[in-house]
Short mmCIF file of C-alpha atoms and ligand atoms in Angstrom, two decimals:
data_model
loop_
_atom_site.label_atom_id
_atom_site.label_comp_id
_atom_site.label_asym_id
_atom_site.label_seq_id
_atom_site.Cartn_x
_atom_site.Cartn_y
_atom_site.Cartn_z
CA MET A 147 89.56 31.11 10.20
CA ARG A 148 93.68 32.26 9.50
CA SER A 149 94.00 31.99 5.95
CA VAL A 150 96.73 32.33 3.35
CA LEU A 151 95.04 34.24 -0.21
CA ASP A 152 97.52 34.47 -3.11
CA VAL A 153 96.82 37.97 -5.29
CA ASN A 154 97.94 39.81 -7.37
CA GLY A 155 101.77 37.52 -6.73
CA GLU A 156 101.41 38.58 -2.81
CA GLN A 157 100.47 36.42 0.05
CA HIS A 158 98.40 37.36 2.40
CA GLU A 159 97.68 36.24 5.42
CA LEU A 160 94.49 36.49 7.09
CA ASP A 161 91.96 35.20 9.86
CA LEU A 162 89.07 35.19 6.94
CA ARG A 163 84.95 35.20 8.55
CA GLY A 164 82.75 32.39 8.21
CA ALA A 165 81.29 32.67 4.52
CA GLU A 166 83.05 35.98 4.03
CA ARG A 167 82.74 36.95 -0.22
CA LEU A 168 86.21 37.17 -1.80
CA LEU A 169 84.73 40.28 -3.12
CA ASP A 170 84.41 41.86 0.28
CA VAL A 171 88.20 40.88 0.87
CA LEU A 172 89.56 42.50 -1.80
CA ARG A 173 88.08 45.62 -2.17
CA ASP A 174 87.98 45.75 1.83
CA ARG A 175 90.28 44.11 3.37
CA LEU A 176 93.93 44.45 0.94
CA GLY A 177 92.49 47.68 -1.16
CA LEU A 178 91.68 46.75 -4.17
CA THR A 179 89.24 48.57 -6.03
CA GLY A 180 89.04 47.33 -9.57
CA ALA A 181 86.39 43.85 -9.12
CA LYS A 182 83.43 45.96 -9.10
CA SER A 183 80.56 45.43 -6.48
CA ALA A 184 77.38 45.54 -8.50
CA CYS A 185 74.50 42.98 -7.77
CA ARG A 186 76.37 41.07 -4.89
CA GLN A 187 74.50 37.49 -6.59
CA GLY A 188 76.01 36.13 -9.32
CA GLU A 189 74.12 38.22 -12.64
CA CYS A 190 76.48 40.72 -13.72
CA GLY A 191 79.98 39.73 -13.78
CA ALA A 192 81.35 43.51 -12.41
CA CYS A 193 83.34 41.21 -9.64
CA THR A 194 84.82 38.93 -11.75
CA VAL A 195 89.04 38.26 -11.40
CA LEU A 196 90.57 34.74 -11.76
CA VAL A 197 91.71 32.70 -9.75
CA ASP A 198 94.29 30.29 -11.64
CA GLN A 199 93.31 31.33 -14.41
CA ARG A 200 90.55 31.03 -14.61
CA PRO A 201 87.41 33.41 -14.23
CA VAL A 202 85.45 33.66 -11.49
CA LEU A 203 82.68 35.25 -9.59
CA ALA A 204 84.49 37.19 -6.94
CA CYS A 205 80.91 37.91 -4.91
CA VAL A 206 79.45 34.37 -4.75
CA THR A 207 82.51 32.50 -4.05
CA PRO A 208 83.77 32.70 -0.02
CA ALA A 209 87.52 33.59 -0.12
CA ALA A 210 87.93 30.82 2.67
CA VAL A 211 87.66 27.39 0.32
CA VAL A 212 89.86 29.78 -2.24
CA ARG A 213 93.13 27.62 -3.18
CA GLY A 214 94.40 29.14 -6.31
CA ALA A 215 96.00 32.51 -7.63
CA VAL A 216 94.28 35.12 -7.58
CA THR A 217 94.59 38.06 -10.40
CA THR A 218 92.05 40.83 -9.88
CA VAL A 219 92.45 43.44 -12.98
CA GLU A 220 95.44 46.00 -10.72
CA GLY A 221 97.74 42.89 -11.06
CA VAL A 222 97.17 42.57 -15.38
CA ALA A 223 97.69 46.12 -15.78
CA GLU A 224 100.44 45.94 -18.29
CA ALA A 225 99.36 42.78 -19.46
CA ALA A 226 95.92 44.19 -20.75
CA GLU A 227 96.86 47.63 -22.24
CA PRO A 228 97.00 46.18 -25.76
CA LEU A 229 93.99 45.07 -24.38
CA ARG A 230 92.55 48.32 -22.72
CA GLN A 231 93.65 50.28 -25.64
CA ALA A 232 91.84 48.25 -27.85
CA PHE A 233 88.32 49.23 -26.01
CA ALA A 234 89.11 52.79 -25.85
CA ASP A 235 89.34 52.49 -29.74
CA GLU A 236 86.49 50.41 -30.38
CA GLY A 237 84.31 51.98 -27.96
CA GLY A 238 84.62 49.24 -25.54
CA PHE A 239 83.41 51.53 -23.00
CA GLN A 240 81.40 54.16 -22.20
CA CYS A 241 80.40 54.19 -18.23
CA GLY A 242 83.27 51.56 -18.04
CA PHE A 243 82.21 50.31 -14.46
CA CYS A 244 81.61 46.82 -15.79
CA THR A 245 84.57 47.40 -17.84
CA PRO A 246 87.81 45.20 -15.32
CA GLY A 247 85.38 42.14 -15.29
CA GLN A 248 84.96 42.35 -19.01
CA ILE A 249 89.12 43.44 -19.22
CA MET A 250 89.17 39.62 -16.38
CA ARG A 251 86.95 37.94 -19.29
CA ALA A 252 88.90 38.49 -22.35
CA LEU A 253 92.18 38.09 -20.65
CA ALA A 254 91.03 34.63 -20.11
CA LEU A 255 88.83 34.20 -22.58
CA LEU A 256 91.46 35.12 -24.65
CA ALA A 257 94.60 32.93 -23.37
CA GLU A 258 92.84 29.46 -23.65
CA SER A 259 91.01 30.97 -27.69
CA SER A 260 92.28 30.43 -31.63
CA ALA A 261 92.44 33.27 -33.78
CA GLU A 262 89.15 31.75 -35.18
CA GLU A 263 87.81 30.95 -32.67
CA ILE A 264 87.84 34.93 -31.17
CA ALA A 265 86.97 36.19 -35.06
CA ASP A 266 84.08 34.20 -34.24
CA GLY A 267 81.57 37.12 -33.24
CA GLY A 268 78.91 33.96 -31.80
CA THR A 269 81.89 32.89 -29.90
CA VAL A 270 82.97 36.27 -28.51
CA ARG A 271 79.60 36.90 -27.29
CA ALA A 272 78.94 33.66 -25.85
CA ALA A 273 81.99 33.95 -23.45
CA LEU A 274 81.19 37.82 -22.61
CA ALA A 275 76.92 36.48 -21.67
CA GLY A 276 77.75 36.30 -18.42
CA ASN A 277 79.29 39.99 -18.15
CA VAL A 278 76.57 42.14 -18.54
CA CYS A 279 77.21 45.58 -19.95
CA ARG A 280 73.95 48.01 -20.56
CA CYS A 281 75.98 50.89 -22.12
CA THR A 282 77.36 49.68 -25.23
CA GLY A 283 75.61 46.78 -26.37
CA TYR A 284 78.81 44.55 -27.21
CA ALA A 285 79.60 45.10 -30.42
CA GLY A 286 83.16 47.31 -29.08
CA ILE A 287 83.88 44.76 -26.96
CA VAL A 288 83.78 42.23 -30.13
CA ARG A 289 85.49 44.49 -31.83
CA ALA A 290 88.58 45.17 -29.33
CA LEU A 291 89.01 40.98 -28.07
CA GLN A 292 88.19 40.65 -32.14
CA ARG A 293 92.35 43.22 -32.67
CA CYS A 294 93.48 40.77 -29.74
CA ALA A 295 93.32 38.06 -30.90
CA PRO A 296 96.41 35.69 -31.25
CA ASN A 297 98.43 35.40 -33.39
CA GLN A 298 95.80 38.01 -35.45
CA ASP A 299 98.55 39.82 -37.51
CA GLN A 300 100.25 37.25 -38.25
CA GLU A 301 97.83 34.51 -39.62
CA ALA A 302 96.55 37.73 -41.96
CA THR A 303 99.62 38.51 -43.39
CA ASP A 304 99.31 35.19 -44.32
CA VAL A 305 96.83 34.52 -45.95
S1 FES B 785 78.54 41.62 -8.16
FE1 FES B 785 79.24 39.62 -8.48
S2 FES B 785 78.50 38.73 -10.56
FE2 FES B 785 77.45 40.84 -10.06
S1 FES B 786 80.40 50.47 -20.19
FE1 FES B 786 78.86 50.87 -19.10
S2 FES B 786 78.18 49.13 -17.84
FE2 FES B 786 79.46 48.77 -18.79
#
């Protein structure tokens, strides 16, 4: 089926096969290997990308049904730099295999949440529950997000 896929602001005209997964199209056809291929069953979150700014598991999403704008970790290199630095500073990754999915999930969470919600570690942990990380115990990941919370500095000086 001939389809047009909008990925990181570029239009790709593709002949999509049956239930071909979005993850495989991104990695194998477009060369965007940031989204990781791990469980391939929708259980680990390593393949998380955004579709119209909402997190989606690319391994269980047929590419042919995607209608919105797809954003991969390659497409947010600049926007995610403060978050990447916070992950590094706070020990938010060790092996790093889960990190692209964590970053994409975190960007969506930061975009839709208040500083108070991000400050609540339980809220952050709940949002990241679908992104499995075996290395870090999540504490560093939660701190990294909290460092990047919207208006955090402003609110801190307002107190
Ligand atoms: S590879 Fe997609 S959820 Fe694990
Ligand atoms: S940093 Fe190793 S699985 Fe997340």
